XYZ file of C-alpha atoms in Angstrom:
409
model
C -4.357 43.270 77.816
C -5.788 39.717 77.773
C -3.207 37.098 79.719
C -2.477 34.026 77.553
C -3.862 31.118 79.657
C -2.017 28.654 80.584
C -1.704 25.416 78.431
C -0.071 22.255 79.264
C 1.178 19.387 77.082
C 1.212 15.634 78.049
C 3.161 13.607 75.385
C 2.491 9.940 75.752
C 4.894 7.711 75.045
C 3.497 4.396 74.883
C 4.344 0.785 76.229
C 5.909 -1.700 74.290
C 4.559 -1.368 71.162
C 4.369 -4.863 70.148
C 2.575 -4.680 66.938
C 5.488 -3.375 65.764
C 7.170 -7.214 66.551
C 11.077 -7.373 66.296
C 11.391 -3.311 65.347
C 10.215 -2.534 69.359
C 11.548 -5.160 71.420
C 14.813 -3.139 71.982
C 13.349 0.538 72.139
C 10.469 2.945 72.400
C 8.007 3.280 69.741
C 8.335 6.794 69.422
C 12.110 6.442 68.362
C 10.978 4.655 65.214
C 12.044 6.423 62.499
C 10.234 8.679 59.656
C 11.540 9.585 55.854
C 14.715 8.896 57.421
C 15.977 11.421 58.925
C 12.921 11.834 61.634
C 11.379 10.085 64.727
C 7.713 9.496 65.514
C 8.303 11.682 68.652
C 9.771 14.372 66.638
C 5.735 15.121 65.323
C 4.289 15.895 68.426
C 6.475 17.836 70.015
C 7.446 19.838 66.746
C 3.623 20.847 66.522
C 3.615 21.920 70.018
C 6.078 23.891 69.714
C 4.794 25.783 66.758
C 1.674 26.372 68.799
C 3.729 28.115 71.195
C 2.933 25.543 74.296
C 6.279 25.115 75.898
C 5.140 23.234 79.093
C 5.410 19.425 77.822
C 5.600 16.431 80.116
C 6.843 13.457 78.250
C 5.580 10.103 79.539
C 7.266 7.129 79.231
C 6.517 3.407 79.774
C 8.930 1.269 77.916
C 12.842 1.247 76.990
C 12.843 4.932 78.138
C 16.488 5.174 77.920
C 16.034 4.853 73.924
C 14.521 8.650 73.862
C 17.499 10.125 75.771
C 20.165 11.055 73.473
C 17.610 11.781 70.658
C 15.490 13.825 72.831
C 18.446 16.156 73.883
C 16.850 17.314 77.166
C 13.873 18.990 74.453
C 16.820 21.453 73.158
C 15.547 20.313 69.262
C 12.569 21.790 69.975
C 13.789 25.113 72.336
C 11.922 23.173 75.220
C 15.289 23.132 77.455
C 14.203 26.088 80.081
C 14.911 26.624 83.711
C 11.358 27.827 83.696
C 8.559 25.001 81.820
C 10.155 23.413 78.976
C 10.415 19.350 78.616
C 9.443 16.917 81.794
C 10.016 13.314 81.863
C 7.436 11.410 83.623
C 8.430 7.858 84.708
C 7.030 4.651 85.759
C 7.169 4.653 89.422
C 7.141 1.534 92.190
C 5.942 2.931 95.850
C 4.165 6.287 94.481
C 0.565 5.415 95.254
C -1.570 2.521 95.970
C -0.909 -0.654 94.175
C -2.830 -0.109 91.322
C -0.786 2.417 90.452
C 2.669 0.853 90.377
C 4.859 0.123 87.403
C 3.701 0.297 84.235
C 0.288 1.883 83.112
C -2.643 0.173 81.649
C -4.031 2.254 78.745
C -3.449 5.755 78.157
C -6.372 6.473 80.161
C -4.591 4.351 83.110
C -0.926 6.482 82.526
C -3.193 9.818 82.630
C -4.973 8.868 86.096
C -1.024 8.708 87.253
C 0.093 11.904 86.784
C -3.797 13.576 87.727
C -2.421 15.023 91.262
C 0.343 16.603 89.544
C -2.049 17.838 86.918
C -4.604 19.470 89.278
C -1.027 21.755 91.223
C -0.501 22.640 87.984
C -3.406 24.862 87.203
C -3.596 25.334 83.777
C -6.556 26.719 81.571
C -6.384 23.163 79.573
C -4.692 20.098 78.707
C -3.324 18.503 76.025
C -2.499 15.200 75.655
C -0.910 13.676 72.231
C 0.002 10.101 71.188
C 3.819 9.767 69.328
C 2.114 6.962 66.777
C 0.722 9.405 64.252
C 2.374 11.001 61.585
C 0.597 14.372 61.193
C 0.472 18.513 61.639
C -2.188 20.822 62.995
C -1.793 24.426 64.660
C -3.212 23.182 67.919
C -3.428 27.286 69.290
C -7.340 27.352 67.392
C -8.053 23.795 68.546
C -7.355 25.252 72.288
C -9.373 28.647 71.800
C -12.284 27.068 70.227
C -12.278 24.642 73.710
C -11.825 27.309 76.057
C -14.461 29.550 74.493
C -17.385 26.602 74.331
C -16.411 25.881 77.298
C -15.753 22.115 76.329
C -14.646 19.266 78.556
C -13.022 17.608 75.924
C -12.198 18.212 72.709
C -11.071 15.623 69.835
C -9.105 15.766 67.092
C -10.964 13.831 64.341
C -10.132 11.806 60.825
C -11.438 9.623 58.424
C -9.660 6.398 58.346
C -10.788 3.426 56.176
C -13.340 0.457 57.529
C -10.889 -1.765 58.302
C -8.543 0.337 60.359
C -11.385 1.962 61.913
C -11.980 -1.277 63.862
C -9.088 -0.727 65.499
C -9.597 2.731 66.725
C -11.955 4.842 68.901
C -14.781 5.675 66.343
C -16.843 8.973 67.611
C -20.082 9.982 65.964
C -20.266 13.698 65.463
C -23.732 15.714 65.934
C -25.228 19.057 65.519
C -22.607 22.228 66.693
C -19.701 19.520 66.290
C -20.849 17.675 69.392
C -19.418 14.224 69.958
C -22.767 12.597 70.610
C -21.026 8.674 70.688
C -17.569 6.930 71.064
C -17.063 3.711 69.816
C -14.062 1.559 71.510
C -12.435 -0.686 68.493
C -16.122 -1.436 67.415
C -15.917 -4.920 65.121
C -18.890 -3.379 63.237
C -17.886 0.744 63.443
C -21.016 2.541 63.227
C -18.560 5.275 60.530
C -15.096 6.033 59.750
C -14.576 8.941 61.834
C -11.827 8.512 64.619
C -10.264 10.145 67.058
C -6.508 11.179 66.315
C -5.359 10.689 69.535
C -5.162 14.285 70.294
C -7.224 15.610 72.601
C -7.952 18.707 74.833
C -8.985 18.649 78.450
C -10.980 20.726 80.833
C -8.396 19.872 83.817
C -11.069 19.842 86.652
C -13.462 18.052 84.969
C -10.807 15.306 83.616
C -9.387 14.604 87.330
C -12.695 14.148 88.779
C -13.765 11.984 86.376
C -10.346 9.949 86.038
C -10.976 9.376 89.972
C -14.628 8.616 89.306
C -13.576 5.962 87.382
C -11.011 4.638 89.893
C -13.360 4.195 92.085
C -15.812 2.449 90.245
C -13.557 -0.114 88.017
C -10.620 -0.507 90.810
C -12.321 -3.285 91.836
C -12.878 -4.857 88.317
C -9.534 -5.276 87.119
C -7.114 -7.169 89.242
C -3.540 -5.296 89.523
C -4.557 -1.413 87.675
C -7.001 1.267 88.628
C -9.138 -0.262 85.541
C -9.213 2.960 83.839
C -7.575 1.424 80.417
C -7.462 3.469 77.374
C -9.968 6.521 76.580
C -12.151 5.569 74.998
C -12.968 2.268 77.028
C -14.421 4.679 79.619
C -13.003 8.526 79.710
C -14.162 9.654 76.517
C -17.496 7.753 77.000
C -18.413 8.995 80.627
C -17.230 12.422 79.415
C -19.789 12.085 76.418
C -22.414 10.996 78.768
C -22.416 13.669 81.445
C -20.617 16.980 80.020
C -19.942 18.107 76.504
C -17.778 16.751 74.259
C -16.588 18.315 70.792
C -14.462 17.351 67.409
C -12.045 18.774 65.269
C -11.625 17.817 62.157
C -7.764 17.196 61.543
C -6.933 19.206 58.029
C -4.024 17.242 56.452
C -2.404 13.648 56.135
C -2.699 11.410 59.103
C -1.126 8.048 59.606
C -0.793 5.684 62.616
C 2.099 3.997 62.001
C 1.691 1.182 64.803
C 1.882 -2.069 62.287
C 4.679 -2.548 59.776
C 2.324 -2.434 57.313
C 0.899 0.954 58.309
C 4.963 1.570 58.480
C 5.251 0.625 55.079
C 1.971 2.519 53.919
C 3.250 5.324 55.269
C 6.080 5.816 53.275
C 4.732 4.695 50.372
C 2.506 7.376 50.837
C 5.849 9.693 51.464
C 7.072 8.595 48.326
C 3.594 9.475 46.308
C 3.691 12.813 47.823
C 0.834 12.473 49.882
C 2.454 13.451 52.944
C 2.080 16.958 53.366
C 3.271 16.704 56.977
C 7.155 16.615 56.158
C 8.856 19.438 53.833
C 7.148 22.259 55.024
C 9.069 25.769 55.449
C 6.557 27.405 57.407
C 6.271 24.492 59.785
C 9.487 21.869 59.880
C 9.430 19.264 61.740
C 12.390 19.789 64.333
C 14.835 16.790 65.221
C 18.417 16.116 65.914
C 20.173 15.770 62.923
C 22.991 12.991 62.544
C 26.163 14.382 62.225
C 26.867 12.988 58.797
C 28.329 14.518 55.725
C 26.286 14.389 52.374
C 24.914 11.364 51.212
C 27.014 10.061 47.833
C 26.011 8.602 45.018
C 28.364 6.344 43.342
C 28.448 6.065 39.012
C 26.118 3.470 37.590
C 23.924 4.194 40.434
C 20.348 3.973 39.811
C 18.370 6.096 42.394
C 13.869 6.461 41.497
C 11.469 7.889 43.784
C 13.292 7.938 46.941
C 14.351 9.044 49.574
C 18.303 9.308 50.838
C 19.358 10.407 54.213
C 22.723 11.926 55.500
C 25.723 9.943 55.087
C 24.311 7.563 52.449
C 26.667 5.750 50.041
C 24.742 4.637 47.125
C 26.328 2.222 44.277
C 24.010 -0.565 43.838
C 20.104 0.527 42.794
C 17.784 1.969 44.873
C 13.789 2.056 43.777
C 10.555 3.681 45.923
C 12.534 3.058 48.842
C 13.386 5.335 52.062
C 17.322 5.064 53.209
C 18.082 6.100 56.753
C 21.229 8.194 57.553
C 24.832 5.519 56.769
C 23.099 3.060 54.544
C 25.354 1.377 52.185
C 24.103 0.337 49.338
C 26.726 -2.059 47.538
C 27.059 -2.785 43.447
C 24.784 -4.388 41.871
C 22.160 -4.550 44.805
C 19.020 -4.032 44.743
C 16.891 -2.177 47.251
C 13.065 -2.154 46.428
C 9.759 -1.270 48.228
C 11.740 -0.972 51.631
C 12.769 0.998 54.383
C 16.278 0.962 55.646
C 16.603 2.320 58.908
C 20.430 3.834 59.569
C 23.762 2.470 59.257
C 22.235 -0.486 57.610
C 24.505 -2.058 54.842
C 23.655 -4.033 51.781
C 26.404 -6.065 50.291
C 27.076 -6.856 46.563
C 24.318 -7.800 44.584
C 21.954 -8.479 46.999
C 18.308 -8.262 47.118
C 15.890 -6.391 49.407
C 12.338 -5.784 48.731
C 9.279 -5.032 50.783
C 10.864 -5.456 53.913
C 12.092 -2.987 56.558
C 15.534 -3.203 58.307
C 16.497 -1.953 61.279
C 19.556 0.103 62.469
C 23.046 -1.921 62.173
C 21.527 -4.817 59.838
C 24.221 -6.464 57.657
C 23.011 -8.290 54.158
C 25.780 -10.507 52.992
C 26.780 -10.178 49.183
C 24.532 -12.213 46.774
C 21.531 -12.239 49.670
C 17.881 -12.156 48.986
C 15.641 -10.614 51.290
C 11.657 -10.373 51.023
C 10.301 -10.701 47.763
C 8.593 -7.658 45.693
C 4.786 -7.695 47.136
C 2.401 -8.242 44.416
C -0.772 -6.420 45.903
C -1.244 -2.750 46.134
C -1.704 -2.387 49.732
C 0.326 -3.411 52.364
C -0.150 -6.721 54.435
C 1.998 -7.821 56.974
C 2.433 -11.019 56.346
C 4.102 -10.295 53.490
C 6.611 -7.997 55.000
C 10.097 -9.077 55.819
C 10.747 -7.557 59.188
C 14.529 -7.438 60.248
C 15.393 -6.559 63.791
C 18.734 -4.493 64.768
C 22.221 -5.520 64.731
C 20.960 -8.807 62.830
C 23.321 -10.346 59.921
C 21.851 -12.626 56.925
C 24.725 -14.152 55.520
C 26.517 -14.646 52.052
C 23.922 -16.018 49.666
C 20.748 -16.420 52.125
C 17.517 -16.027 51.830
C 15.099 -14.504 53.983
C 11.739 -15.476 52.869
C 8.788 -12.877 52.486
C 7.279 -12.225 55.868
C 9.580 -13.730 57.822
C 11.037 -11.813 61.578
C 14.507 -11.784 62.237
C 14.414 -11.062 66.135
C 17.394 -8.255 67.075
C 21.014 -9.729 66.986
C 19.402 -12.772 64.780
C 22.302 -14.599 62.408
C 20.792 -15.869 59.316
């Protein structure tokens, strides 16, 4: 009988996430939430689960104490063991030399970190997933497929538009799936293939490279090991000198790192196009609020949305995503927006193309945003709300405008 070899997961959590403006000044990107009743976080570990690799470190640079109570010491996602199961990795002061202290610089920087503890663990290969991306993959034939080429690395791939591709690690793809060129946020990309931000390690090869890199860049970048993200230098050197493959990702994909791409997102959610979410054979695990039914009041209008736990709904609701508590009042109006939970919209007010965060309060008669006129999603058109924020009795929030947390308008 063949032994199973060894896999292990490293979940990266991110820094501070400040595309996302007001929504991540008070907690960890990866608590965002999706169609409501989800978190970004909940994607990556729910698809390593289902591929059976139960040895996940979870890294964390910013506002760590935001994951805690959702995260449930990984018991969402059976990853609560004495033996394997969920690790935290945090930022440490005093654990190295001083390039290594505090907070990471790149993902490429935050996996140098942990590369000691990496090597005593010994496994057969490494994973290593972002919590940005909405998206679902068996990741057990994306691991065989490495092991049995023999592959340093191997990529998870999609196609992306122009635009957003300038943004992202490009890779060109060759003959026998061989990554034959990486592209760091290229102003001019070369295609529209990307990397999805997961990848798959050779272990040895990754920690002798990582400290190759050290060495050489230490010098170059005042206060970090000058490592930065992978595919500044990793993903390049590893192209160079060993073998490097891709995998194309089957499915929906979204980075949901701007509040447009936020918005986009569940629009696309909304259209249907999100085969990711609503799947029997592979749900996405969470911790569910413990909140009864969502009601919906008479004369309420509800189209093409979505409704969370614990909803009350008497005002009308249109191609928008409610988060679990949202109130709704008479005669409101909530269009083209998400409303993350507990959020509550007085009397005839107004919200459209804007996203709310947790405990926002919209006084009776309020406007906020304005319905967006283009087709796609621009962020200067979004009205961004941060938490615990009240806009009064008969304001108006213009389109676009940020609302910083605890903000009074």
């Amino acid at each position: 009988m063949t032994a199973t070899p060894t896999v292990l997961a490293v979940v990266q959590a991110g820094g501070q996430g400040s595309r996302m403006d007001v929504l991540t000044r008070e907690r960890a990107k990866p608590t965002l939430p999706f169609a409501g009743s989800y978190q970004l976080v909940d994607f990556p570990l729910s698809n390593l689960t289902h591929s059976h690799i139960t040895d996940v470190w979870l890294s964390v640079q910013f506002q760590a104490g935001s994951l805690y109570r959702h995260l449930a010491a990984g018991r969402p996602w059976d990853l609560d063991r004495t033996r394997g199961g969920l690790r935290w990795l945090m930022p440490e002061e005093g654990g190295g030399s001083a390039a290594q202290d505090g907070f990471s610089n790149g993902n490429g920087d935050d996996l140098y970190r942990v590369a000691d503890s990496i090597r005593r663990f010994r496994a057969a290969a490494v994973v290593v997933l972002s919590t940005d991306q909405v998206w679902t993959a068996d990741l057990r034939p994306v691991v065989a497929a490495h092991l049995e080429r023999g592959s340093d690395c191997t990529v998870l791939t999609t196609e992306v538009g122009r635009t957003q591709a300038t943004q992202k690690d490009v890779v060109t793809v060759g003959g026998g799936s061989r990554v034959t060129k990486v592209e760091h946020k290229p102003q001019d990309p070369s295609g529209t293939t990307i990397a999805a931000e997961v990848f798959v390690f050779e272990p040895e090869v990754l920690c002798r490279t990582l400290d190759d890199l050290r060495r050489e860049r230490s010098h170059t970048e005042e206060g970090n090991t000058g490592i930065g993200d992978f595919g500044e230098h990793l993903l390049p050197r590893l192209v160079r000198d060993g073998s490097v493959h891709a995998w194309p990702l089957e499915g929906y994909w979204a980075d949901l790192g701007t509040p447009a791409l936020f918005l986009t997102a569940h629009r696309d959610l909304l259209a249907g196009r999100v085969d990711a979410v609503g799947r029997p054979d592979w749900p996405i695990l969470t911790r569910w609020p413990e909140l009864p039914a969502a009601r919906v009041d008479a004369g309420a209008v509800l189209e093409d949305s979505f409704v969370s736990a614990g909803c009350r709904v008497a005002g009308t609701v249109r191609r928008s995503v409610l988060g679990p508590g949202v109130v709704v009042g008479a005669g409101a109006l909530v269009e083209d927006a998400v409303l993350f939970s507990q959020v509550r919209i007085g009397v005839d007010a107004h919200v459209a193309t804007a996203l709310l965060d947790e405990n926002v309060e919209v006084g009776s008669g309020a406007r906020v945003g304005e319905l967006a006129g283009q087709q796609s999603a621009e962020d200067d058109h979004i009205t961004v709300v941060g938490r615990d924020s009240a806009v009064g009795e008969g304001a108006v929030v213009a389109a676009g405008a940020r609302l910083e947390p605890g903000s009074t308008a």
